[in-house]
Coordinates of C-alpha atoms and ligand atoms in Angstrom, one line a residue:
X195 CA -6.2 50.7 -52.5
X196 CA -5.4 48.3 -55.3
X197 CA -4.9 45.1 -54.3
X198 CA -1.0 44.9 -55.6
X199 CA 0.1 47.2 -53.6
X200 CA -2.1 46.3 -50.4
X201 CA -0.2 42.9 -50.7
X202 CA 3.0 44.9 -50.9
X203 CA 2.3 47.0 -47.9
X204 CA 1.5 43.5 -46.1
X205 CA 4.6 42.4 -47.0
X206 CA 6.6 45.3 -46.0
X207 CA 5.4 45.6 -42.4
X208 CA 6.2 41.7 -42.3
X209 CA 9.4 42.5 -43.1
X210 CA 10.1 45.2 -41.2
X211 CA 8.3 43.7 -38.0
X212 CA 11.1 40.6 -38.7
X213 CA 13.4 43.4 -38.7
X214 CA 12.5 44.7 -35.4
X215 CA 12.7 41.1 -34.1
X216 CA 16.3 40.0 -35.5
X217 CA 17.0 43.7 -34.3
X218 CA 15.7 42.4 -30.7
X219 CA 17.5 39.5 -31.0
X220 CA 20.6 40.9 -31.4
X221 CA 20.1 43.4 -28.9
X222 CA 19.7 40.1 -26.2
X223 CA 22.4 38.0 -28.0
X224 CA 24.3 36.1 -25.3
X225 CA 21.0 35.5 -22.9
X226 CA 20.1 31.8 -21.9
X227 CA 16.2 31.6 -22.3
X228 CA 14.9 31.3 -18.7
X229 CA 16.8 34.9 -18.0
X230 CA 15.6 36.8 -21.7
X231 CA 12.1 38.2 -20.0
X232 CA 14.5 40.1 -17.8
X233 CA 16.2 41.2 -21.1
X234 CA 13.2 42.0 -23.0
X235 CA 10.6 43.3 -20.6
X236 CA 9.8 45.8 -22.8
X237 CA 10.6 48.5 -20.1
X238 CA 12.6 51.7 -21.3
X239 CA 15.3 50.3 -18.5
X240 CA 17.5 47.3 -17.7
X241 CA 18.3 46.4 -14.0
X242 CA 21.6 44.6 -13.4
X243 CA 20.9 41.3 -12.2
X244 CA 23.1 42.3 -9.5
X245 CA 20.4 44.0 -8.3
X246 CA 23.2 47.4 -8.1
X247 CA 22.0 49.8 -10.7
X248 CA 19.4 50.7 -13.7
X249 CA 20.1 51.7 -16.3
X250 CA 18.3 52.8 -19.9
X251 CA 17.5 50.0 -22.0
X252 CA 20.0 51.0 -24.8
X253 CA 22.9 50.3 -23.0
X254 CA 22.1 46.9 -22.8
X255 CA 24.8 45.0 -25.3
X256 CA 26.0 48.8 -26.1
X257 CA 29.7 47.3 -25.9
X258 CA 30.2 49.4 -23.0
X259 CA 30.2 48.0 -19.2
X260 CA 27.9 49.2 -17.3
X261 CA 26.6 46.8 -14.6
X262 CA 29.2 45.4 -11.9
X263 CA 28.5 42.1 -12.4
X264 CA 29.0 42.8 -16.0
X265 CA 25.3 41.6 -17.0
X266 CA 24.3 44.2 -19.1
X267 CA 26.7 43.0 -21.9
X268 CA 25.7 39.6 -22.5
X269 CA 26.7 39.1 -26.0
X270 CA 29.7 41.5 -26.2
X271 CA 33.1 41.3 -24.1
X272 CA 33.0 45.1 -23.2
X273 CA 32.7 43.5 -19.3
X274 CA 35.5 41.0 -18.1
X275 CA 33.6 39.7 -15.8
X276 CA 30.3 38.5 -18.3
X277 CA 29.4 35.5 -19.8
X278 CA 28.1 34.5 -23.5
X279 CA 25.4 32.3 -23.9
X280 CA 25.2 29.6 -27.0
X281 CA 22.2 27.9 -27.4
X282 CA 23.7 25.1 -29.7
X283 CA 20.4 24.4 -30.8
X284 CA 20.4 20.4 -31.7
X285 CA 23.2 20.2 -28.9
X286 CA 24.1 20.9 -25.2
X287 CA 23.8 25.0 -24.4
X288 CA 26.8 26.3 -23.0
X289 CA 28.6 29.2 -21.0
X290 CA 31.7 30.9 -21.8
X291 CA 33.6 34.2 -20.9
X292 CA 32.4 37.0 -22.7
X293 CA 36.1 37.9 -23.7
X294 CA 35.7 35.2 -25.9
X295 CA 33.2 36.5 -28.0
X296 CA 34.6 37.8 -31.6
X297 CA 38.0 37.0 -30.8
X298 CA 38.7 35.2 -33.7
X299 CA 39.0 32.2 -32.6
X300 CA 35.5 29.3 -32.8
X301 CA 35.1 27.9 -29.5
X302 CA 34.5 24.3 -29.1
X303 CA 31.9 25.1 -26.2
X304 CA 30.0 27.0 -28.8
X305 CA 29.2 24.3 -31.4
X306 CA 26.8 27.0 -33.2
X307 CA 29.6 29.2 -34.2
X308 CA 27.2 32.0 -32.0
X309 CA 30.7 33.3 -30.4
X310 CA 32.0 34.4 -33.2
X311 CA 29.2 36.6 -34.8
X312 CA 31.1 39.7 -35.9
X313 CA 32.2 37.2 -38.8
X314 CA 36.0 37.7 -38.2
X315 CA 35.9 33.9 -38.7
X316 CA 33.9 31.9 -40.0
X317 CA 32.4 28.9 -37.0
X318 CA 31.0 26.1 -38.9
X319 CA 27.9 25.1 -36.6
X320 CA 29.0 21.5 -35.8
X321 CA 26.8 20.8 -32.9
X322 CA 24.7 18.4 -35.4
X323 CA 28.2 15.7 -35.3
X324 CA 28.7 16.7 -32.0
X325 CA 25.6 15.8 -30.3
X326 CA 25.9 12.6 -32.7
X327 CA 29.2 11.8 -30.9
X328 CA 27.8 12.8 -27.3
X329 CA 25.2 10.7 -27.8
X330 CA 27.1 7.5 -28.2
X331 CA 29.0 8.2 -25.4
X332 CA 26.3 9.3 -22.9
X333 CA 25.1 5.5 -23.8
X334 CA 28.5 4.4 -22.7
X335 CA 29.1 6.5 -19.9
X336 CA 25.1 5.4 -19.1
X337 CA 25.6 2.0 -19.3
X338 CA 28.7 2.0 -16.9
X339 CA 26.6 3.9 -14.5
X340 CA 23.8 1.4 -14.3
X341 CA 26.3 -1.9 -14.2
X342 CA 28.6 0.6 -11.4
X343 CA 25.3 1.4 -9.7
X344 CA 23.7 -1.9 -9.8
X345 CA 27.0 -3.2 -8.3
X346 CA 27.3 -0.4 -5.5
X347 CA 23.9 -1.4 -5.0
X348 CA 24.8 -4.7 -4.1
X349 CA 27.3 -2.9 -1.6
X350 CA 24.9 -0.4 0.1
X351 CA 22.9 -3.8 1.1
X352 CA 25.9 -5.6 2.5
X353 CA 27.2 -2.5 4.2
X354 CA 23.5 -2.3 5.9
X355 CA 24.0 -5.8 6.5
X356 CA 27.4 -5.2 8.4
X357 CA 25.9 -2.4 10.6
X358 CA 23.4 -4.4 11.7
X359 CA 25.6 -7.6 12.6
X360 CA 27.7 -5.0 14.4
X361 CA 25.4 -3.4 16.5
X362 CA 24.1 -7.2 17.1
X363 CA 27.4 -7.7 18.4
X364 CA 28.3 -4.7 20.3
X365 CA 24.5 -5.8 22.5
X366 CA 25.9 -9.1 22.5
X367 CA 29.3 -8.2 24.0
X368 CA 27.7 -5.3 26.2
X369 CA 25.1 -8.5 28.1
X370 CA 28.3 -10.4 28.5
X371 CA 30.0 -7.7 29.8
X372 CA 27.7 -7.0 32.2
X373 CA 28.1 -10.3 33.4
X374 CA 31.9 -10.8 33.5
X375 CA 31.3 -6.5 35.4
X376 CA 28.9 -8.2 38.1
X377 CA 31.7 -11.1 38.2
X378 CA 34.7 -9.1 38.9
X379 CA 32.9 -7.1 41.8
X380 CA 32.7 -10.5 43.4
X381 CA 35.7 -11.1 43.1
X382 CA 37.3 -8.2 44.2
X383 CA 35.1 -8.6 47.2
X384 CA 36.1 -12.3 47.8
X385 CA 40.1 -10.7 47.6
X386 CA 39.2 -7.9 49.7
X387 CA 38.4 -10.6 52.7
X388 CA 41.4 -13.0 51.7
X389 CA 43.9 -10.2 52.0
X390 CA 42.1 -8.9 55.6
X391 CA 42.9 -12.3 56.6
X392 CA 46.1 -12.8 55.3
X393 CA 46.8 -9.4 56.8
X394 CA 45.5 -10.7 60.2
X395 CA 47.4 -14.0 59.9
X396 CA 50.1 -11.6 58.8
X397 CA 51.0 -10.1 62.3
X398 CA 50.8 -13.3 63.7
X399 CA 53.1 -14.5 61.4
X400 CA 55.6 -11.4 62.2
X401 CA 54.8 -12.0 65.8
X402 CA 55.8 -15.9 65.6
X403 CA 59.1 -14.5 63.3
X404 CA 60.3 -12.1 66.3
X405 CA 60.0 -15.3 68.9
X406 CA 61.6 -17.1 67.2
X407 CA 64.8 -14.9 65.8
X408 CA 64.9 -14.5 69.9
X409 CA 64.8 -18.0 70.6
X410 CA 67.0 -18.6 67.7
X411 CA 69.3 -15.4 69.7
X412 CA 69.2 -16.7 72.8
X413 CA 70.2 -20.4 71.7
X414 CA 73.0 -19.0 69.7
X415 CA 74.5 -17.3 72.7
X416 CA 73.9 -20.4 74.9
X417 CA 75.8 -22.6 72.4
X418 CA 78.7 -19.6 72.1
X419 CA 79.1 -19.4 75.3
X420 CA 79.3 -23.4 75.8
X421 CA 81.5 -23.6 73.4
X422 CA 84.1 -20.8 74.6
X423 CA 83.6 -22.6 78.0
X424 CA 84.8 -25.8 76.8
X425 CA 87.5 -24.2 74.8
X426 CA 88.7 -22.9 77.7
X427 CA 88.5 -25.5 79.7
X428 CA 90.1 -27.5 76.6
X429 CA 92.9 -24.9 77.3
X430 CA 92.7 -25.6 80.9
X431 CA 93.4 -29.0 80.7
X432 CA 95.8 -28.4 78.4
X433 CA 98.3 -26.6 80.4
X434 CA 98.0 -29.3 83.2
X435 CA 99.1 -31.7 80.5
X436 CA 101.5 -29.5 79.6
X437 CA 102.9 -28.9 83.3
X438 CA 102.7 -32.8 84.0
X439 CA 104.6 -33.6 80.7
X440 CA 107.7 -31.4 81.3
X441 CA 107.6 -31.8 85.1
X442 CA 107.2 -35.4 86.0
X443 CA 109.8 -37.6 86.7
X444 CA 110.7 -40.2 84.1
X445 CA 112.7 -42.9 86.6
X446 CA 109.5 -42.9 88.3
X447 CA 107.9 -45.9 86.8
X448 CA 104.6 -45.0 87.1
X449 CA 102.6 -46.3 83.8
X450 CA 99.5 -43.7 84.6
X451 CA 101.8 -41.0 84.4
X452 CA 103.8 -42.1 81.4
X453 CA 100.8 -43.0 79.1
X454 CA 99.1 -39.4 80.2
X455 CA 102.1 -37.7 78.9
X456 CA 102.7 -40.0 76.0
X457 CA 98.9 -39.6 74.7
X458 CA 99.4 -35.6 75.6
X459 CA 102.2 -35.3 73.0
X460 CA 100.4 -36.7 70.3
X461 CA 97.6 -34.4 70.6
X462 CA 98.6 -31.4 68.5
X463 CA 97.0 -32.9 65.7
X464 CA 93.9 -33.3 67.4
X465 CA 93.7 -29.5 68.2
X466 CA 93.8 -28.6 64.6
X467 CA 90.8 -29.8 64.1
X468 CA 89.3 -27.9 67.0
X469 CA 86.0 -26.1 66.2
X470 CA 85.8 -23.0 64.7
X471 CA 83.1 -20.6 67.2
X472 CA 83.7 -17.4 65.5
X473 CA 82.2 -19.2 61.7
X474 CA 79.4 -20.8 63.6
X475 CA 78.7 -17.7 65.2
X476 CA 78.7 -15.1 62.5
X477 CA 76.0 -17.8 60.2
X478 CA 73.8 -17.8 63.1
X479 CA 74.3 -14.3 63.6
X480 CA 73.0 -13.6 60.1
X481 CA 70.1 -15.6 60.1
X482 CA 69.3 -13.3 63.4
X483 CA 69.7 -10.6 61.9
X484 CA 67.5 -11.4 59.0
X485 CA 64.7 -12.5 61.4
X486 CA 64.5 -9.4 63.0
X487 CA 64.5 -6.9 60.5
X488 CA 61.7 -8.9 58.9
X489 CA 59.7 -8.9 62.1
X490 CA 60.7 -5.4 62.8
X491 CA 59.9 -3.9 58.8
X492 CA 56.7 -2.0 58.6
X493 CA 55.1 -4.5 56.3
X494 CA 57.1 -7.9 55.0
X495 CA 55.8 -10.4 52.4
X496 CA 54.0 -12.8 53.9
X497 CA 55.9 -15.2 51.3
X498 CA 59.0 -13.2 52.4
X499 CA 58.5 -14.3 56.3
X500 CA 57.7 -17.9 55.8
X501 CA 60.7 -18.1 53.7
X502 CA 62.7 -17.1 56.9
X503 CA 61.2 -18.8 58.9
X504 CA 61.1 -21.8 57.5
X505 CA 65.2 -21.4 57.1
X506 CA 65.5 -20.5 60.7
X507 CA 64.1 -23.9 61.4
X508 CA 66.3 -25.5 59.2
X509 CA 69.1 -24.4 60.7
X510 CA 68.1 -25.0 64.4
X511 CA 67.4 -28.7 63.0
X512 CA 71.1 -28.5 61.3
X513 CA 72.2 -27.7 64.7
X514 CA 70.0 -29.8 66.7
X515 CA 68.4 -27.1 68.4
X516 CA 64.9 -29.0 67.8
X517 CA 63.5 -31.7 66.2
X518 CA 62.8 -31.5 62.8
X519 CA 61.3 -29.3 60.5
X520 CA 57.7 -28.9 59.7
X521 CA 55.8 -29.4 56.5
X522 CA 55.0 -26.1 54.8
X523 CA 53.1 -23.8 56.6
X524 CA 49.4 -23.1 56.6
X525 CA 50.2 -19.2 56.1
X526 CA 52.6 -20.1 53.1
X527 CA 49.5 -21.7 51.4
X528 CA 47.1 -19.3 51.8
X529 CA 49.3 -17.0 51.0
X530 CA 49.4 -18.7 47.5
X531 CA 45.9 -18.5 47.5
X532 CA 46.5 -14.9 47.6
X533 CA 48.9 -14.9 45.1
X534 CA 46.7 -16.7 42.9
X535 CA 43.3 -14.8 43.6
X536 CA 44.9 -11.5 42.4
X537 CA 46.2 -13.0 39.5
X538 CA 42.9 -14.4 38.5
X539 CA 41.2 -10.6 39.8
X540 CA 43.8 -8.9 37.7
X541 CA 43.1 -11.0 34.4
X542 CA 39.1 -10.8 34.8
X543 CA 39.9 -6.8 35.2
X544 CA 42.2 -6.7 32.1
X545 CA 39.8 -8.3 30.2
X546 CA 36.6 -5.9 31.4
X547 CA 39.0 -3.5 30.3
X548 CA 40.3 -4.9 27.1
X549 CA 36.3 -5.7 26.2
X550 CA 35.5 -2.1 26.8
X551 CA 38.2 -1.0 24.6
X552 CA 36.5 -3.5 22.0
X553 CA 32.8 -1.9 22.1
X554 CA 34.2 1.8 22.0
X555 CA 36.5 0.7 19.2
X556 CA 33.0 -1.0 17.9
X557 CA 30.6 1.8 18.4
X558 CA 32.7 4.4 17.1
X559 CA 33.0 2.9 13.8
X560 CA 29.3 2.7 13.7
X561 CA 29.5 6.6 13.5
X562 CA 32.0 6.9 11.5
X563 CA 32.0 8.6 7.8
X564 CA 31.4 5.7 5.6
X565 CA 30.0 7.9 2.5
X566 CA 26.5 7.8 1.6
X567 CA 25.0 5.1 2.3
X568 CA 27.4 3.5 4.1
X569 CA 28.4 2.1 1.2
X570 CA 32.6 2.0 2.1
X571 CA 31.6 0.1 4.9
X572 CA 31.2 -2.9 2.7
X573 CA 34.5 -2.7 0.6
X574 CA 36.9 -2.0 3.8
X575 CA 39.9 -4.3 2.9
X576 CA 39.3 -4.5 -0.4
X577 CA 42.7 -4.3 -2.4
X578 CA 44.0 -3.4 -5.6
X579 CA 47.0 -2.6 -7.9
X580 CA 48.8 -1.7 -10.9
X581 CA 52.2 -0.8 -12.4
X582 CA 52.9 2.6 -12.8
X583 CA 56.3 3.9 -14.1
X584 CA 58.9 2.3 -11.4
X585 CA 56.4 1.2 -8.8
X586 CA 53.3 -0.8 -8.2
X587 CA 51.1 1.3 -6.3
X588 CA 48.2 -1.1 -4.1
X589 CA 45.2 0.9 -2.9
X590 CA 43.5 -0.7 0.2
X591 CA 40.5 0.9 0.8
X592 CA 39.5 2.5 4.1
X593 CA 43.3 0.5 5.2
X594 CA 46.1 1.7 3.3
X595 CA 48.2 2.7 0.8
X596 CA 51.5 1.1 -0.8
X597 CA 54.5 2.1 -2.8
X598 CA 56.2 -1.1 -4.0
X599 CA 59.4 -2.2 -5.9
X600 CA 61.9 -5.1 -6.2
X601 CA 63.3 -4.2 -3.2
X602 CA 61.2 -2.1 -1.2
X603 CA 57.8 -1.6 0.3
X604 CA 56.7 2.1 1.3
X605 CA 53.4 2.6 3.2
X606 CA 52.2 6.3 1.7
X607 CA 49.7 6.3 4.0
X608 CA 47.0 4.9 6.4
X609 CA 43.3 5.5 6.0
X610 CA 42.1 8.5 7.6
X611 CA 38.4 9.5 6.3
X612 CA 36.5 10.3 4.1
X613 CA 36.3 14.0 2.5
X614 CA 33.6 16.2 1.6
X615 CA 34.1 15.1 -2.4
X616 CA 33.9 11.9 -1.4
X617 CA 38.1 10.8 -2.1
X618 CA 39.7 8.8 0.3
X619 CA 42.5 10.5 2.6
X620 CA 45.4 8.6 4.1
X621 CA 47.9 9.9 6.3
X622 CA 50.8 9.4 8.4
X623 CA 53.0 7.1 5.7
X624 CA 56.6 6.1 5.5
X625 CA 58.8 9.3 6.6
X626 CA 60.5 11.1 3.5
X627 CA 64.1 11.5 3.4
X628 CA 64.4 15.2 4.5
X629 CA 60.6 15.6 4.0
X630 CA 56.7 15.2 5.1
X631 CA 55.2 11.6 6.6
X632 CA 53.8 10.4 3.2
X633 CA 50.4 11.0 2.9
X634 CA 47.8 10.2 -0.2
X635 CA 44.7 11.2 -1.4
X636 CA 42.1 8.7 -3.6
X637 CA 39.9 10.7 -6.5
X638 CA 36.9 8.0 -7.0
X639 CA 35.0 8.1 -10.5
X640 CA 32.6 6.0 -11.9
X641 CA 33.5 1.7 -13.3
X642 CA 32.7 -1.4 -13.1
X643 CA 34.7 -2.4 -10.9
X644 CA 37.7 -1.3 -8.3
X645 CA 40.8 -0.6 -10.6
X646 CA 43.8 1.9 -9.9
X647 CA 44.1 4.2 -13.2
X648 CA 47.0 6.9 -12.2
X649 CA 49.2 8.0 -9.5
X650 CA 51.1 10.7 -9.5
X651 CA 53.0 12.6 -6.9
X652 CA 51.4 15.8 -6.7
X653 CA 54.6 17.4 -4.4
X654 CA 57.4 15.3 -2.8
X655 CA 55.8 13.0 -0.7
X656 CA 52.1 14.1 -1.4
X657 CA 50.5 11.6 -3.9
X658 CA 47.5 11.6 -5.5
X659 CA 45.7 8.2 -7.4
X660 CA 43.0 8.4 -9.3
X661 CA 40.8 5.3 -9.2
X662 CA 37.3 3.8 -11.2
X663 CA 35.3 2.4 -8.8
X664 CA 31.2 1.5 -8.5
X665 CA 31.8 3.3 -5.4
X666 CA 31.6 6.4 -7.4
X667 CA 28.5 5.6 -9.6
X668 CA 25.3 7.4 -9.4
X669 CA 21.8 6.5 -10.1
X670 CA 21.6 7.1 -14.1
X671 CA 19.0 9.6 -14.6
X672 CA 19.1 12.1 -17.7
X673 CA 22.2 13.9 -18.7
X674 CA 22.1 17.1 -17.4
X675 CA 23.3 20.5 -18.8
X676 CA 26.8 20.7 -19.0
X677 CA 27.9 24.4 -18.6
X678 CA 31.6 25.6 -19.3
X679 CA 32.4 27.7 -16.0
Ligands
LIG920 C1 61.1 7.3 -2.5 C2 59.9 6.9 -3.8 C3 59.5 8.5 -4.3 C4 59.5 9.6 -3.1 C5 61.4 10.1 -2.8 C6 61.4 10.3 -1.6 O1 62.1 7.3 -3.9 O2 59.3 7.2 -2.2 O3 58.1 8.4 -4.2 O4 59.7 11.0 -3.6 O5 61.6 8.4 -2.2 O6 62.7 10.9 -1.2

């Protein structure tokens, strides 16, 4: 073969092989490099990527959907569930739904224009410019992420310290609590002893009250009968004198009789001041009944018996039945001691219970979800606000959300938990007129400081807050492939 003819044949062969490659590449259009081997294995069959079917290789990208997962048509719009891969050389590769292939619209996500390969529209390759803009934005984002992460790292340290301090505090309180509990046991035993003594002396007191009531009853009967004897005697004497005043002979000059009659005639003024026996009797009877009732009741209180005894004694002294009332009895002093002791034990019990509650709530706080690295623990109670349309909204991290106006202050919700996406959930806010209790979700994105960006009422009285905070910043790393879908 002459050299020109040889070179010609060589060039033709090269062209042909380039064409074959091009045809092959077209056949496997829309496939990412990682899956290329599955489409160009040289086999006569193609296995659908979900493993459901094997089809002849020439049915790949033949504009007819064979595979249930749409994997046989990565480069056409034949399958409703297919995806198309844009290489976007120089920028970030992306996937688009295959329905957007050759639809006459240049896809923003496919900056290389590969989605419109039929040429219905001319899509310029904008990947270079986009890459530049993206690089600039990415630089800024990474700068924010790094600065935010530094703050967050500090918060993580603080959160750790708060947890350590809380654990120490729990230990300290527990040690103190053990001592208080032992003390309470001792106090309860002492109280039980005192109560036992009191109940014995209470029986003695009751017996004393019963006896006294009896004596008192007898004294009352005695005085009443003495008084009525005297009343009778006065009446008899009155009759004698009245007879004498009417029947004596005034001409008979007996001065003693005259004097007696004249004195008798002046007597009505004295009779008007006669002693009211019935009222005295009823006063004594009241006291007597009280003391009997007390002595007979199942368990009259010691202080009641003491008071009653004292009252009876006062009454008896007043009527001259006894000398004088004694000072406050030993038993009432003892019952004061019991009252004090009861109060002290009750107070100690309350303290032990309240410390128990404190320990439980602190332990509970240790188990709460405070997000990754426990970081939310460090920001609990940090508040910030923004004026958004008619209201000033305030976010208090892990405490509450408020909606304020000049005249109102509405609780949107109290903090409840951090959800699986890292959003803060607040519930049980002020009830909406004719609606549910208000509630809010706070979505967090990375920022250098805490800042409330927006609030929207997704549904009536259900609010979505967007905040920027170091809380959502991550340790900056290489940017990942952005995939649309
Ligand atoms: C107030 C505000 C609103 C809310 C209505 C419901 O005006 O809290 O956000 O939608 O009450 O009545």
